[in-house]
XYZ file of C-alpha atoms in Angstrom:
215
model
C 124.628 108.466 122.644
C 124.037 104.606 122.123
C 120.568 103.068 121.990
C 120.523 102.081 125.573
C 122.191 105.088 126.912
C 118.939 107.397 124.797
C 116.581 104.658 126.154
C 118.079 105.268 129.656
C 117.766 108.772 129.187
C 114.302 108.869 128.021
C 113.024 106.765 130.897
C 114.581 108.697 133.478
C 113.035 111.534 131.787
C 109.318 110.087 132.195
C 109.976 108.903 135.729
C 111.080 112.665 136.525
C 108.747 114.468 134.389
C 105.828 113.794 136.760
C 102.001 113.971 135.681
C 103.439 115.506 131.737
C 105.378 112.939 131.228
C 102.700 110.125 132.200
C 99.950 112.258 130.003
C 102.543 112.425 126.564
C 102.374 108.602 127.529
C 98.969 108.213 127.449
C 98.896 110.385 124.648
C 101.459 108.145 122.358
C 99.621 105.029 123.547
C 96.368 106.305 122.262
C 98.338 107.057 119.028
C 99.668 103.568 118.827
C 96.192 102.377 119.713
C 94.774 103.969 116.686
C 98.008 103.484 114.575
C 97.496 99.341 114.876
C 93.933 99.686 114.352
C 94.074 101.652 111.024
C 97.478 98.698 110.070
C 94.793 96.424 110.557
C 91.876 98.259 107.968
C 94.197 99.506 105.497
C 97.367 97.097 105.560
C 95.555 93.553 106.354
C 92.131 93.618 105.674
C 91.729 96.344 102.728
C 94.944 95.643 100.980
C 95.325 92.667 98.485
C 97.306 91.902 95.407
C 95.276 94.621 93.368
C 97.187 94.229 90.387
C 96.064 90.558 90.077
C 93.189 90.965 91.354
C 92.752 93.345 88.795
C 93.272 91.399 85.970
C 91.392 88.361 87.367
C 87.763 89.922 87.528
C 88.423 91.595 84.464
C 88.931 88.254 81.950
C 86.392 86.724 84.013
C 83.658 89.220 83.463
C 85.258 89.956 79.719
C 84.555 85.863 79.274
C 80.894 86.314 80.861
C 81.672 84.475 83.928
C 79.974 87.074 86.063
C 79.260 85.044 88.743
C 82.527 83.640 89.469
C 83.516 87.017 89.421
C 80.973 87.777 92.204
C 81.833 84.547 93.856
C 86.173 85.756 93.957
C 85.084 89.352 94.884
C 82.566 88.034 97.909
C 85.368 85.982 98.954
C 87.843 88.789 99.980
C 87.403 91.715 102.611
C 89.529 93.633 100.622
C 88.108 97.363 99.892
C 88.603 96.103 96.196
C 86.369 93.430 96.281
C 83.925 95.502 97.613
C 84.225 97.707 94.987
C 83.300 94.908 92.297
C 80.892 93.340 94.258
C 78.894 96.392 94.503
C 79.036 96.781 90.553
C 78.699 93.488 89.554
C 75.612 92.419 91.634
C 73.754 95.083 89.954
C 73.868 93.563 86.964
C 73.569 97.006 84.990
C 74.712 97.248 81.583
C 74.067 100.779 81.153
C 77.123 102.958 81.618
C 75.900 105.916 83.004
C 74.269 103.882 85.549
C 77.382 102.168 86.042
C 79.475 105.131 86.643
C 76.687 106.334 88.854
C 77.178 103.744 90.761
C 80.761 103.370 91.030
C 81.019 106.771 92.492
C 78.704 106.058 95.111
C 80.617 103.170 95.973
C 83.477 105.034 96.088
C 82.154 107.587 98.462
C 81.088 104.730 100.775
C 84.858 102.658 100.730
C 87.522 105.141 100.299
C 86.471 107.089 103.447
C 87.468 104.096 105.234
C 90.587 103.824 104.621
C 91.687 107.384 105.731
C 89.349 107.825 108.669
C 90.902 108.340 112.000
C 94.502 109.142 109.913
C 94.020 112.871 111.143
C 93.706 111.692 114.777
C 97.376 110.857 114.599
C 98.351 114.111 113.790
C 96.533 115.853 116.617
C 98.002 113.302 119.009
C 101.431 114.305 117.363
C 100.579 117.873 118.312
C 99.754 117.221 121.580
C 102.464 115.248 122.187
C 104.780 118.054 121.343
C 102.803 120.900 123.108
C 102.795 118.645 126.113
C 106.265 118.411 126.090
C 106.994 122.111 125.727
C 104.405 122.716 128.288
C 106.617 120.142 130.386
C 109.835 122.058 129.987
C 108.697 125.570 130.778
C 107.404 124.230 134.048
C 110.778 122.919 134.858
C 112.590 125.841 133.638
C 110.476 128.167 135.941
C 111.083 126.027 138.965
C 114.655 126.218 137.968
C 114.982 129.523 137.691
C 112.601 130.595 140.592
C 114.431 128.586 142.579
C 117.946 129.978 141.312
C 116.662 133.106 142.133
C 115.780 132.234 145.640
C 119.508 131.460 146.478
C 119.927 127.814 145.419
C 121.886 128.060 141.919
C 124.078 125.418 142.339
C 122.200 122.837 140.605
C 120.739 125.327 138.300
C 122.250 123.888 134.834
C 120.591 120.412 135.896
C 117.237 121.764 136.473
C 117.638 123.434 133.152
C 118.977 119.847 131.584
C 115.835 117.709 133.329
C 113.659 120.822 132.116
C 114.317 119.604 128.291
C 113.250 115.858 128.602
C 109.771 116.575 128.757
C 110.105 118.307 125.003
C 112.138 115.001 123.509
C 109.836 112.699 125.254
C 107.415 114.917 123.422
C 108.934 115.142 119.950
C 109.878 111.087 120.117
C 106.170 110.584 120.570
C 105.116 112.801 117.973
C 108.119 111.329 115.364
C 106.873 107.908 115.626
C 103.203 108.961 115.098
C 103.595 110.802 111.868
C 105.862 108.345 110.348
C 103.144 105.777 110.727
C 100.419 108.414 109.818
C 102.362 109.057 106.583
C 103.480 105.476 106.075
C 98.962 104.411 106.033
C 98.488 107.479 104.017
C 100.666 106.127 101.327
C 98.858 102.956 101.547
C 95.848 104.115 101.602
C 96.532 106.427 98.535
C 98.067 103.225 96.686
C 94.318 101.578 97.506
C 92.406 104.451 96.555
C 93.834 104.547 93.263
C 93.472 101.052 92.276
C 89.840 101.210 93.382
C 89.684 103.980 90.701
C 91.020 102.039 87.809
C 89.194 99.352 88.891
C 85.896 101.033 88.699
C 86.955 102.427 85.265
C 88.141 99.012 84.050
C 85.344 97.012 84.935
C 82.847 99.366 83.486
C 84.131 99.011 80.381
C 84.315 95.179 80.750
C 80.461 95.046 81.409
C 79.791 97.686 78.813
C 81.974 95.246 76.202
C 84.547 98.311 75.376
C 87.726 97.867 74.749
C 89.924 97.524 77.875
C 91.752 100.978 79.164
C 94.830 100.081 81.720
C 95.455 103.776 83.388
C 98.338 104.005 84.214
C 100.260 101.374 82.281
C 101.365 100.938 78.368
């Protein structure tokens, strides 16, 4: 089955699938909905070159040029940024402080990044249990109506019965592979925000630089 032929098929299936197959619609446009918005946080606005970005603030704030590295960090939306410009306006020297306040920064950024991930996977779900509600429907009226006397299109009913499930399971496909696709991003953010953090504290504390991770 070519592109166009599945496409065909899958169409015909939501124009016969009735009120299930319009509500796994609705249900994969939500998804999509919340898919592009979460692109938008974690891919466009939150995301940056953090390895450079990385190693900018840290000479500048290792050469005491704290305010141009304020002035680079307030300059970006990046969750990054954020993170420095919440340590560096503080102005702290004191570590314990510092790490005090990294971690509270980090409880305030990270969670954006991964909120509303976990309503893709309950659209997923209900994609799929729409679906298999869909095809049980149709294989009842098949068979009640096989049963009644009228068998002769019986293997048909049973065939449009199953489009409601791969309507349902193309929906639910394309949601988790962009769920899992932001949650890798999002992990790849969270854990330069972490050596970040670590970094920069010991820039402002004037310890020796630590790159985790790296040789």
């Amino acid at each position: 089955m070519n592109t166009a032929t599945a496409a065909s098929w899958y169409m015909d299936g939501v124009r016969s699938g009735g009120p299930i197959a319009i509500l796994i619609l609705l249900v994969g446009i939500g998804g999509l909905a919340v898919m592009a918005e979460r692109v938008y946080v974690i891919v466009i606005r939150s995301k940056n070159n953090g390895r450079m970005f990385i190693e900018r603030i840290i000479q500048l704030v290792r050469g005491g040029k704290i305010d141009e590295a304020i002035k680079q960090c307030a300059a970006s939306t990046a969750a990054l940024p954020d993170m420095g410009l919440i340590m560096l306006r503080s102005r702290s020297k004191d570590e314990i402080n510092l790490q005090q306040l990294a971690g509270a920064a980090a409880l305030t950024i990270i969670p954006r990044l991964t909120h509303r991930l976990h309503y893709l996977r309950t659209f997923a779900l209900v994609a799929v249990m729409l679906g298999v509600l869909g095809t049980l429907h149709g294989i009842s009226a098949a068979l009640l109506a096989a049963g009644a006397g009228s068998n002769a299109n019986l293997f048909t009913a049973l065939g449009e019965a199953l489009r409601p499930t791969a309507l349902g399971l193309v929906v639910a496909m394309v949601l988790q592979i962009g769920r899992g696709y932001l949650a890798v991003q999002a992990e790849a953010i969270t854990g330069e925000i972490h050596e970040f953090s670590a970094r920069l504290i010991n820039a402002l504390i004037d310890r020796p630089d630590v790159r985790l991770g790296h040789r």
